[in-house]
mmCIF file of C-alpha atoms in Angstrom:
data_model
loop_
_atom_site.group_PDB
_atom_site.id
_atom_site.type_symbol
_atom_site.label_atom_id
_atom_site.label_comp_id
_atom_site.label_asym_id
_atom_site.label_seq_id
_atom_site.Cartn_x
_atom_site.Cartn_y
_atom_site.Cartn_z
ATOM 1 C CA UNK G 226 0.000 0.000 0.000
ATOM 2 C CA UNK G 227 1.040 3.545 -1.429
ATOM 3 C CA UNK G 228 0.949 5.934 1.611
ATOM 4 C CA UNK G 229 -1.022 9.247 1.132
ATOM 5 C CA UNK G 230 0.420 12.396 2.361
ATOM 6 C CA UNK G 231 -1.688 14.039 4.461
ATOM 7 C CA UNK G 232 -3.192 17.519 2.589
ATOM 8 C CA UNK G 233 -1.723 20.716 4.759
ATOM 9 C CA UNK G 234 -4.572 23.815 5.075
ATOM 10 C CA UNK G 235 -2.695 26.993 3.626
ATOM 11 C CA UNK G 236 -5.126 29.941 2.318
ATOM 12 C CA UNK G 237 -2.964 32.832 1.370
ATOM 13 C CA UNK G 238 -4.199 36.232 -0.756
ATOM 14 C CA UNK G 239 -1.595 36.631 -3.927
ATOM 15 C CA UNK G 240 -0.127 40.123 -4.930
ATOM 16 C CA UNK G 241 -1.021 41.456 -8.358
ATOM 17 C CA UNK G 242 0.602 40.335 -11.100
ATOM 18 C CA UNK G 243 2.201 42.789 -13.439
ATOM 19 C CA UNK G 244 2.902 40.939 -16.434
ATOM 20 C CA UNK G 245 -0.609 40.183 -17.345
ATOM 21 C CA UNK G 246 -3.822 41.713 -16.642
ATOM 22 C CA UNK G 247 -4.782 39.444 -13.977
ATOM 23 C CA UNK G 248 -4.735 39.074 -10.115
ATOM 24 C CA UNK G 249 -4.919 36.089 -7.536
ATOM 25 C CA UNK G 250 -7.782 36.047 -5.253
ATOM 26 C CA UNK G 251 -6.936 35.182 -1.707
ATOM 27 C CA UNK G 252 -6.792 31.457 -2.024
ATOM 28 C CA UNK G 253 -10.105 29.310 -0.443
ATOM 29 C CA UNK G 254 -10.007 26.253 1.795
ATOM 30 C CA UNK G 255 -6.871 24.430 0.426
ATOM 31 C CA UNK G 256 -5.659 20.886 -0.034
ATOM 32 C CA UNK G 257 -2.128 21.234 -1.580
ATOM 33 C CA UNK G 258 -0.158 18.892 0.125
ATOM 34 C CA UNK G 259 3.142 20.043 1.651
ATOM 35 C CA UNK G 260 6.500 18.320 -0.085
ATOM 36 C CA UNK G 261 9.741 17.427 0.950
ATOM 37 C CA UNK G 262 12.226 19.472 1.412
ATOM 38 C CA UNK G 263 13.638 18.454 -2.703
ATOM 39 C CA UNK G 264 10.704 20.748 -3.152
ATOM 40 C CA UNK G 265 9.072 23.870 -2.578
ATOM 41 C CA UNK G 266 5.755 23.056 -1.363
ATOM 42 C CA UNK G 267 2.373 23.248 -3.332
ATOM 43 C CA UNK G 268 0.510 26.813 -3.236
ATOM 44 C CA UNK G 269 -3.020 26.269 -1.758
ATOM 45 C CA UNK G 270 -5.436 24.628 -4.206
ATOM 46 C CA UNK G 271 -7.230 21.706 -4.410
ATOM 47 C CA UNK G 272 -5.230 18.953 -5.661
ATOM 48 C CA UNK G 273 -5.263 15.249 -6.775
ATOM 49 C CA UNK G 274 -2.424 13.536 -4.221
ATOM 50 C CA UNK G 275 0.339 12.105 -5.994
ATOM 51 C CA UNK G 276 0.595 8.883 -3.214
ATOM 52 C CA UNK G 277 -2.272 7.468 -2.560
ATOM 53 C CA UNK G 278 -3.643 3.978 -1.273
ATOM 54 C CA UNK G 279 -3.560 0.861 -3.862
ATOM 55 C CA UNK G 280 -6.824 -0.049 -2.439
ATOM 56 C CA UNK G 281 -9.225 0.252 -4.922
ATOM 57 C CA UNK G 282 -12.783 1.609 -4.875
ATOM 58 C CA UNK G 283 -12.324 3.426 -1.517
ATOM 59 C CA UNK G 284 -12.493 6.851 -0.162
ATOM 60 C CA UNK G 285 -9.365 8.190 0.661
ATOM 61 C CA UNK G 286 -9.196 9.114 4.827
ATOM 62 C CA UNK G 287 -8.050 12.893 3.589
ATOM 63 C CA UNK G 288 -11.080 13.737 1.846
ATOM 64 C CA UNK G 289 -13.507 11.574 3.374
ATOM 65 C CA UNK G 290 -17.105 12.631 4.670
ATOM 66 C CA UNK G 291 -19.327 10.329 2.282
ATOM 67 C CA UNK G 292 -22.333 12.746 0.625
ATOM 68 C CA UNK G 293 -21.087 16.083 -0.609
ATOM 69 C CA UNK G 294 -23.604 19.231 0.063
ATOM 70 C CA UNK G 295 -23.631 22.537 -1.947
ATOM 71 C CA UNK G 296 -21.614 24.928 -0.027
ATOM 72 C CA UNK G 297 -23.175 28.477 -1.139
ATOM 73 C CA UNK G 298 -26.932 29.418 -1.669
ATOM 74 C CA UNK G 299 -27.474 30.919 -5.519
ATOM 75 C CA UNK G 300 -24.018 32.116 -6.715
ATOM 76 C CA UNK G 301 -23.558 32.028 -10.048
ATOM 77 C CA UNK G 302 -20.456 30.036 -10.941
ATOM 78 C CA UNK G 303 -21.018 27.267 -8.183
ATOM 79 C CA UNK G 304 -20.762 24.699 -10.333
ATOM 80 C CA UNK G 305 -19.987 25.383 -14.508
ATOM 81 C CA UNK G 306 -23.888 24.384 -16.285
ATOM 82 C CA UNK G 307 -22.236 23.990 -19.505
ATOM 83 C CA UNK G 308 -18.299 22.810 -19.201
ATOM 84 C CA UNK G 309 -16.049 24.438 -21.875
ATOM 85 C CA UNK G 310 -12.160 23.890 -21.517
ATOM 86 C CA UNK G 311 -9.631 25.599 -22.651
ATOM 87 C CA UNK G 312 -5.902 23.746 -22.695
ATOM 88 C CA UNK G 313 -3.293 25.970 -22.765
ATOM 89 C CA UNK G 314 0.197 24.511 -23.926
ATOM 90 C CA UNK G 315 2.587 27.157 -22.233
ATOM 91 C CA UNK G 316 5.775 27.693 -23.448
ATOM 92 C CA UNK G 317 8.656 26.918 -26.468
ATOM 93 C CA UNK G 318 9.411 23.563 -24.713
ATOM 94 C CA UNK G 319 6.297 22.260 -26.816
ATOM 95 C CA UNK G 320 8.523 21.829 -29.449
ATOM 96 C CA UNK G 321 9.330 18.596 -27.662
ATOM 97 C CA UNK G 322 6.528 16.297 -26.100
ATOM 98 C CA UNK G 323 7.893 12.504 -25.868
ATOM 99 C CA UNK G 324 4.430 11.152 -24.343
ATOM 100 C CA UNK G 325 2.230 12.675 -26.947
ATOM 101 C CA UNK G 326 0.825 14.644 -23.893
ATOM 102 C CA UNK G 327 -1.123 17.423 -26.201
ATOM 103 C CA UNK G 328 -2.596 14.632 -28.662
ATOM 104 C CA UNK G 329 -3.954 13.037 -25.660
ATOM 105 C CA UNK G 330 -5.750 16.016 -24.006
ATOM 106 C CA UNK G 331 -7.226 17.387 -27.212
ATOM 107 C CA UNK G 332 -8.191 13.484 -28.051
ATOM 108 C CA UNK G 333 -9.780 13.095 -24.704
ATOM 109 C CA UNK G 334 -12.017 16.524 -24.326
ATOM 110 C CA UNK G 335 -12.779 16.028 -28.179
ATOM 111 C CA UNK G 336 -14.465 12.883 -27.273
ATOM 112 C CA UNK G 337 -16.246 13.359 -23.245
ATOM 113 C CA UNK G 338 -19.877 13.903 -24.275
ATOM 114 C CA UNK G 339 -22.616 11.872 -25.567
ATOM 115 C CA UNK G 340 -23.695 8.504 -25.477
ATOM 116 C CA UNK G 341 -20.526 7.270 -25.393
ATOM 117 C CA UNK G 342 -19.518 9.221 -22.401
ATOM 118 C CA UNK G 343 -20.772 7.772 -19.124
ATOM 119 C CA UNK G 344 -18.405 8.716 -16.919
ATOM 120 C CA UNK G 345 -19.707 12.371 -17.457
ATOM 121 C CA UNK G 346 -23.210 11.621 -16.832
ATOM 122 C CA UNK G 347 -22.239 11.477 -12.731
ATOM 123 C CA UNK G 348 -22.169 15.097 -12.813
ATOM 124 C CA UNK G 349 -25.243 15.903 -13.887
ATOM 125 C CA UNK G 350 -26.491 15.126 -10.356
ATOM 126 C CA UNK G 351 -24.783 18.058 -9.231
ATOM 127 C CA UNK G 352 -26.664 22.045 -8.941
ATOM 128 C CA UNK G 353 -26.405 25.141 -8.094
ATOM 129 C CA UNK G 354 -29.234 27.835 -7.098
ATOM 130 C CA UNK G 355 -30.271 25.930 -4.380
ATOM 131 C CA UNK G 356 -30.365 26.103 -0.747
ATOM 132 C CA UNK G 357 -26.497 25.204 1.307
ATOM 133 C CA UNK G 358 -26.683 22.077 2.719
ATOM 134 C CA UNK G 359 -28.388 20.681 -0.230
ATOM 135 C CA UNK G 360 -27.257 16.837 -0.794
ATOM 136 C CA UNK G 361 -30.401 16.007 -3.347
ATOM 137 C CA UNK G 362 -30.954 19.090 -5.814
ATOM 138 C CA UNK G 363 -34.605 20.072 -6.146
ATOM 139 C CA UNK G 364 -36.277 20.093 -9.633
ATOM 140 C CA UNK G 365 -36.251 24.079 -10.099
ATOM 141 C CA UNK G 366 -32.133 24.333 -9.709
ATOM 142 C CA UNK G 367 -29.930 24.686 -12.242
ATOM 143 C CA UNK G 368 -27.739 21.367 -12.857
ATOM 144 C CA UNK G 369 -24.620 20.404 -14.584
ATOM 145 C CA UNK G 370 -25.642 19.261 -18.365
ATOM 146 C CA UNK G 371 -24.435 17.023 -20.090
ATOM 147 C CA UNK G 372 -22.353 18.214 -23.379
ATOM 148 C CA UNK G 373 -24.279 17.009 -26.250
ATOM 149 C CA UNK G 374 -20.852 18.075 -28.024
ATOM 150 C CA UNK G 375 -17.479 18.153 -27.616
ATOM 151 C CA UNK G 376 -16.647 20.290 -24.487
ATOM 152 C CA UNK G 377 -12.787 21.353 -25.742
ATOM 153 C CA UNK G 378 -13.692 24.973 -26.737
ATOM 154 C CA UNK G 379 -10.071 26.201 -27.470
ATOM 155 C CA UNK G 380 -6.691 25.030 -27.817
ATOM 156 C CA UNK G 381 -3.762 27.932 -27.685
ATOM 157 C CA UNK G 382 0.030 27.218 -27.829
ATOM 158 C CA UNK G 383 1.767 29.723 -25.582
ATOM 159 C CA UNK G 384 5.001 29.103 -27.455
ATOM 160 C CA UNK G 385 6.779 32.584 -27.708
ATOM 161 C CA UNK G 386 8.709 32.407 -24.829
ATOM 162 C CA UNK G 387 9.893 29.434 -22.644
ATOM 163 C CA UNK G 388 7.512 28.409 -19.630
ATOM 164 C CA UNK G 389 9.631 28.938 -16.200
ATOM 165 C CA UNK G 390 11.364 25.610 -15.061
ATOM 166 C CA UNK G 391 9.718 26.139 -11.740
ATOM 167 C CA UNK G 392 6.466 28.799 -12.655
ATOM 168 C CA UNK G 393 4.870 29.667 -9.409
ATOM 169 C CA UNK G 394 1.284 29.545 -8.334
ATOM 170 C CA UNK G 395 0.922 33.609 -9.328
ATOM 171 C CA UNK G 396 2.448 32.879 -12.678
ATOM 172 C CA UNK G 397 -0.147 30.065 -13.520
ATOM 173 C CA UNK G 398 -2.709 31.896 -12.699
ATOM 174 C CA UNK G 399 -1.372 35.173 -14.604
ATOM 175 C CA UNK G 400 -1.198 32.401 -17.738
ATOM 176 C CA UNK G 401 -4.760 32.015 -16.916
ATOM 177 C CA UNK G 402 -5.546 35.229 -17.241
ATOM 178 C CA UNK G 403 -3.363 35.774 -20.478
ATOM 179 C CA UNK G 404 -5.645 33.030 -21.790
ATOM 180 C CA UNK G 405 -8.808 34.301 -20.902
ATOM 181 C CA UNK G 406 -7.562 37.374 -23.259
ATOM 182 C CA UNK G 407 -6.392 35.293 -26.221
ATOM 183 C CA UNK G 408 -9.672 33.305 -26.670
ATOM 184 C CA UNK G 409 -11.768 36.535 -26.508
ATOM 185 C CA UNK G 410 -13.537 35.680 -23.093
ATOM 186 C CA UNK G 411 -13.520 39.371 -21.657
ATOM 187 C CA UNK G 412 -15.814 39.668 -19.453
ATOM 188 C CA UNK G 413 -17.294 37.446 -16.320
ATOM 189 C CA UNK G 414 -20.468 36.268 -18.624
ATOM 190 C CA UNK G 415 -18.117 33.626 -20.583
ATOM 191 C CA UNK G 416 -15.766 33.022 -17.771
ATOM 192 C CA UNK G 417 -18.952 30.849 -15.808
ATOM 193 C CA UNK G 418 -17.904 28.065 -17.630
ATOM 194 C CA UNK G 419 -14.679 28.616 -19.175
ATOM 195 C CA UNK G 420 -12.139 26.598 -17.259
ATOM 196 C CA UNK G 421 -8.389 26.853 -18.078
ATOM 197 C CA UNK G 422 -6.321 24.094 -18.089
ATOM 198 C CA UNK G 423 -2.644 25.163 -17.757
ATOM 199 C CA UNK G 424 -0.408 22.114 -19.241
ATOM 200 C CA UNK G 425 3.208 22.326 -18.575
ATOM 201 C CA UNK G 426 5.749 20.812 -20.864
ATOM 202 C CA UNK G 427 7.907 17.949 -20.092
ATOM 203 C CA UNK G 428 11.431 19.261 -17.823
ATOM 204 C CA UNK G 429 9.201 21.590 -15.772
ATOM 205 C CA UNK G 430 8.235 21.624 -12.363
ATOM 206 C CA UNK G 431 4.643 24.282 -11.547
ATOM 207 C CA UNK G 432 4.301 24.955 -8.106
ATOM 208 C CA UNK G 433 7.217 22.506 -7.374
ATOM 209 C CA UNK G 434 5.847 19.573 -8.913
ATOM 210 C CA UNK G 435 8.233 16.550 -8.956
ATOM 211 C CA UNK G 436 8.724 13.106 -7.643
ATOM 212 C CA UNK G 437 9.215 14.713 -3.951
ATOM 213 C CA UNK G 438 6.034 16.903 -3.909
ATOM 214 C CA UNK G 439 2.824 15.593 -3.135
ATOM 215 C CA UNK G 440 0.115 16.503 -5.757
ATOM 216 C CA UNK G 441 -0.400 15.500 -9.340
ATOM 217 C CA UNK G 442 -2.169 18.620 -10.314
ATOM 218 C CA UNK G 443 -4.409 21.386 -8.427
ATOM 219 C CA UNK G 444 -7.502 23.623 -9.631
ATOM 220 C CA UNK G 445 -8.221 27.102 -8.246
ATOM 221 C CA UNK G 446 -9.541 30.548 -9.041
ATOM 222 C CA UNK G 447 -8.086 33.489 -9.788
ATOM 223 C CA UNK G 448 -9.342 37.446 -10.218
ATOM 224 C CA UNK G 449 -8.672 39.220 -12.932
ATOM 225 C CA UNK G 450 -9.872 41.800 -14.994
ATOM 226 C CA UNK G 451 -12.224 39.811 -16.747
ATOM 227 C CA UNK G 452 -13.739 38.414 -13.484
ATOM 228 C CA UNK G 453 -12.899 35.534 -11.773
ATOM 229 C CA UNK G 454 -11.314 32.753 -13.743
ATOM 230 C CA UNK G 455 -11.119 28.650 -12.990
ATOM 231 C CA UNK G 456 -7.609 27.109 -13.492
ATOM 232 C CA UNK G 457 -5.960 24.168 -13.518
ATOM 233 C CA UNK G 458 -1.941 23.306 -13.128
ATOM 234 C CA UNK G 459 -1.464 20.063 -14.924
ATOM 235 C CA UNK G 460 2.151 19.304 -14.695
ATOM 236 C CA UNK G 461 3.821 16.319 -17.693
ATOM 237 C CA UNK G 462 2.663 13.781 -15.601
ATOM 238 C CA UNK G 463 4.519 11.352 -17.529
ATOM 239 C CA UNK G 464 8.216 12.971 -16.315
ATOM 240 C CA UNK G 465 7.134 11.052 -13.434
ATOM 241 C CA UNK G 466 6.875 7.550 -15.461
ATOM 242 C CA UNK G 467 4.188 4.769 -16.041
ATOM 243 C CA UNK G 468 1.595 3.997 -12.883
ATOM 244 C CA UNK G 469 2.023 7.521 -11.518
ATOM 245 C CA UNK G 470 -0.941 9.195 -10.392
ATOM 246 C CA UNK G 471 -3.110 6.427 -11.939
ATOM 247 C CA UNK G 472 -4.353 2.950 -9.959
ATOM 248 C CA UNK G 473 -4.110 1.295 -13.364
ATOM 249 C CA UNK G 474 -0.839 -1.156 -13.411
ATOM 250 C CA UNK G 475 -0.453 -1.997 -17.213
ATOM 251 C CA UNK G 476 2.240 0.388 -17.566
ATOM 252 C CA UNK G 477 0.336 2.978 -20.050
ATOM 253 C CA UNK G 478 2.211 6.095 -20.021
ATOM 254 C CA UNK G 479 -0.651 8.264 -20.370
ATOM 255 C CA UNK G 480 -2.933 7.114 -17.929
ATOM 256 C CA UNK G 481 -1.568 9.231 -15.460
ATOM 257 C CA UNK G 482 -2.502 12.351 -16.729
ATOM 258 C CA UNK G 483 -5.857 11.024 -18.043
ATOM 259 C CA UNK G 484 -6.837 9.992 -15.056
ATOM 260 C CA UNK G 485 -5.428 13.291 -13.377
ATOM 261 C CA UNK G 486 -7.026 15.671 -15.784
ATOM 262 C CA UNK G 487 -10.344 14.045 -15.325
ATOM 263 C CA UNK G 488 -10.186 14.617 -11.473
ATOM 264 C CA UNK G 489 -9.551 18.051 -12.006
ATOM 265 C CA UNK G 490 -11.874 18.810 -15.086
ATOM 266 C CA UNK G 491 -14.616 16.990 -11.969
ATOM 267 C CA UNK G 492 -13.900 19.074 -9.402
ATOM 268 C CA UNK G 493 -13.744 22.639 -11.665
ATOM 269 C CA UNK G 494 -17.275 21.813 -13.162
ATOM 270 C CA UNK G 495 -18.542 21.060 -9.321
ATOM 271 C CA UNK G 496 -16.703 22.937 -7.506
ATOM 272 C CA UNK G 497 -16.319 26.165 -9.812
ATOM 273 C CA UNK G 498 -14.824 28.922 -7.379
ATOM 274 C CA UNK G 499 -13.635 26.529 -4.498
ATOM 275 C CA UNK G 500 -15.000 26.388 -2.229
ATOM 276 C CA UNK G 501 -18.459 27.295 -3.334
ATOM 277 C CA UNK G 502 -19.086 24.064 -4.879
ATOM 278 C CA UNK G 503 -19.829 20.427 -3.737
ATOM 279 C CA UNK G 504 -17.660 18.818 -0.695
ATOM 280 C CA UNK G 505 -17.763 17.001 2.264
ATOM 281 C CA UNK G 506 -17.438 17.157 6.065
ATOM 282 C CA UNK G 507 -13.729 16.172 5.340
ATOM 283 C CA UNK G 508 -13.098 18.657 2.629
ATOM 284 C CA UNK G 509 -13.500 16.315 0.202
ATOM 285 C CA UNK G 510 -14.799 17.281 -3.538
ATOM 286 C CA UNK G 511 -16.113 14.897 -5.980
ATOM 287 C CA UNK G 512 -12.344 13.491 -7.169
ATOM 288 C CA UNK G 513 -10.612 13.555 -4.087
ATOM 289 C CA UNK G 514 -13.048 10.684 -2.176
ATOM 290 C CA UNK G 515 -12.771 8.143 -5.410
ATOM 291 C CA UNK G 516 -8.541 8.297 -6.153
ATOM 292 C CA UNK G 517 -8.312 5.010 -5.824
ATOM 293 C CA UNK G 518 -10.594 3.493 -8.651
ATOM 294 C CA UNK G 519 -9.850 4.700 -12.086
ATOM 295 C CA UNK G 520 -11.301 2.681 -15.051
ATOM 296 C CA UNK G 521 -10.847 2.664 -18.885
ATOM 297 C CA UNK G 522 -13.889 4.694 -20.985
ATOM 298 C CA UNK G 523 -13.833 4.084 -24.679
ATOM 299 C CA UNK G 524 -15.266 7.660 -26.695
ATOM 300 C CA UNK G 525 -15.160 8.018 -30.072
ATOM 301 C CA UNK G 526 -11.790 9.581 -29.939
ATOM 302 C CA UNK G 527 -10.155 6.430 -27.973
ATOM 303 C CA UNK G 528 -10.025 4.878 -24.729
ATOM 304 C CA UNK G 529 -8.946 7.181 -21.912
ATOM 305 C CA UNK G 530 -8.151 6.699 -18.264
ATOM 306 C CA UNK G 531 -10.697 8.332 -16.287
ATOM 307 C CA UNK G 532 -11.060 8.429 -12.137
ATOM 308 C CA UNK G 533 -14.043 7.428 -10.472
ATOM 309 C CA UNK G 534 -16.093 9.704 -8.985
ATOM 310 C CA UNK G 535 -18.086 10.583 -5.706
ATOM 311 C CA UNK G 536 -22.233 10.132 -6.482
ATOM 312 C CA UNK G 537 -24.356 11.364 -4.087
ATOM 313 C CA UNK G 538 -27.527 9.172 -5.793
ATOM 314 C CA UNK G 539 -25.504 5.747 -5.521
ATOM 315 C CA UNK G 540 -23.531 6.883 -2.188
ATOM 316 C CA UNK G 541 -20.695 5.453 -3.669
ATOM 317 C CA UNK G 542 -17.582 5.980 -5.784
ATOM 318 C CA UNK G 543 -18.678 5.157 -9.546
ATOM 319 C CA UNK G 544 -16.833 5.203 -13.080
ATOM 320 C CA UNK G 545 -19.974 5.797 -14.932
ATOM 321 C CA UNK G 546 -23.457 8.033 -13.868
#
C-alpha cells in the first residue's frame, strides 16, 4: 500500500501580477499537500495527491465525509452548467513532447460527451441555485448538463517564450488570465464556464511539482480583470513515469494524466470557485473521495483513463453516472 500524504490547510491572498492583466484572489479552503524538502511546497489549491492507497474503490481518509452538500446558496459560478475547456500549452518547450501529452488532451475533451460518455453523466447530479446544505438538488435548480458536443472549446500554444522551469502559483494563474484574453472571453459572462487548463511541458516543475512533492495537479480561481477565472496546473505527468498518479498497473504512459485531468476537469465543473461548490465534512470534492478506482472509458476519440467519482444518488464511488 502507497501511503497518502496528508493535505496541509494553507489559504494565502496573492499580490497582483504585473505581467498580465490578472490578479490572484486570496486562495479558499486548500488541499495542496506540503513536499519534501527536494521541493518547494504546493501553493493552496485543491489537488489530486500524488501517493495514494492501492486499495481500490475506496475513499481516501483525507477527503472523506461520504455525501457532498452545496456549499453556497445561488451564486452564479457554483458549479460550470455547460463545461467548456480551454488547454493551454505554455511555453517553447512544446517543441518537444515525448508522451504525446497534447494529442492526448485534445483526443480526450474532443471525445467526453454523448452517449458514449458515461463517466460524465455522474455530474449531472450536481446544482447550483439551491439552498447550502443541499445533498439532493430540487427540480427548479440549475444542474450540470451534459455536453451534447465536444466540451474542448479552445486550444492555444503559448510558445513565444519558454515556460519557467519552476512557474509559481501567481504565474499560472497570470497564464490564466493571459488566456482568458487570447480566446476573446472578456468579461465574467463567458468566464462561468470557461475553465483553463494550464499544461506544462515535459522538464518543468509548476508549483514545485516533482517526484518529492505531493500533488499531481491542483484547480483554483483566480481574479482578474475579466472576473474571476477557474484554473488548472497540470504538470507532464509522464516525467514522473508509467503507474504515476493512476491505480491502473499496465504500464500505459498516459494514464496518469488522463486519469489526473479528469479529477480536475470533476472538481472545476462542481466545484467552480472553491469552495463554493460540492464537498464534504472532510473537505473532500467529488475526485478527491474516489482516487483510488480509475477505469478505462472508450469515446469516439479512444479509450482514456478516467477516475471514479463521488455520487451522491448511488452513495458510492462510480466510473460511470
Amino acid at each position: 500500500m502507497r501511503n497518502l500524504r496528508i493535505a496541509a490547510l494553507a489559504a494565502a491572498a496573492l499580490a497582483a501580477i504585473a505581467a498580465a492583466p490578472v490578479t490572484t484572489a486570496a486562495a479558499s479552503a486548500s488541499s495542496a499537500q506540503s513536499a519534501s524538502s527536494a521541493e518547494p511546497a504546493a501553493s493552496a489549491a485543491h489537488a489530486k495527491p500524488l501517493h495514494a492507497s492501492s486499495e481500490k474503490g475506496t475513499a481516501r481518509k483525507a477527503g472523506g465525509g461520504g455525501q457532498l452538500s452545496l456549499q453556497t446558496n445561488g451564486t452564479q459560478g457554483v458549479v460550470s452548467p455547460n463545461p467548456q475547456v480551454y488547454l493551454v500549452f505554455w511555453g517553447s518547450q512544446w517543441s518537444s513532447d515525448p508522451a504525446g501529452v497534447a494529442t492526448d488532451m485534445q483526443a480526450m475533451f474532443k471525445g467526453l460527451y454523448g452517449s458514449s460518455d458515461t463517466w460524465g453523466t455522474i455530474l449531472t447530479q450536481y446544482c447550483e441555485n439551491a439552498a447550502a446544505g443541499t445533498v439532493t438538488c430540487p427540480a427548479g435548480a440549475t444542474f450540470v448538463a451534459h455536453p451534447a458536443s465536444s466540451p474542448l472549446a479552445g486550444v492555444w500554444f503559448d510558445n513565444a517564450s519558454a515556460q519557467p522551469n519552476r512557474s509559481s502559483k501567481s504565474q499560472l494563474a497570470a497564464e490564466a488570465g493571459k488566456a482568458a484574453a487570447h480566446f476573446g472571453n472578456t468579461t465574467q459572462t463567458p468566464n462561468l464556464n470557461a475553465q483553463y487548463v494550464i499544461v506544462s511541458p515535459t522538464g518543468t516543475h509548476p508549483d514545485g511539482f516533482g517526484p518529492h512533492s505531493s500533488f499531481c495537479a491542483w484547480h483554483d480561481k483566480t481574479t482578474s480583470s475579466y472576473g474571476t477565472l477557474a484554473y488548472t496546473n497540470l504538470p507532464y505527468i509522464p516525467d514522473l513515469g508509467a503507474g504515476a498518479c493512476t491505480t491502473l498497473t499496465d504500464g500505459r504512459v498516459l494514464s496518469g494524466i488522463e486519469s489526473t485531468e479528469t479529477h480536475e476537469y470533476a472538481e472545476t465543473v462542481t466545484d467552480f470557485w472553491p469552495t463554493a461548490g460540492w464537498y464534504n465534512s472532510g473537505g473532500g470534492e467529488i475526485g478527491d473521495e474516489c482516487v483510488n478506482l480509475d477505469a478505462y472509458e472508450t469515446l469516439s476519440t479512444g479509450t482514456f483513463d478516467v477516475q471514479g467519482l463521488w455520487s451522491n444518488r448511488a452513495n458510492a464511488c462510480v466510473t460511470s453516472g
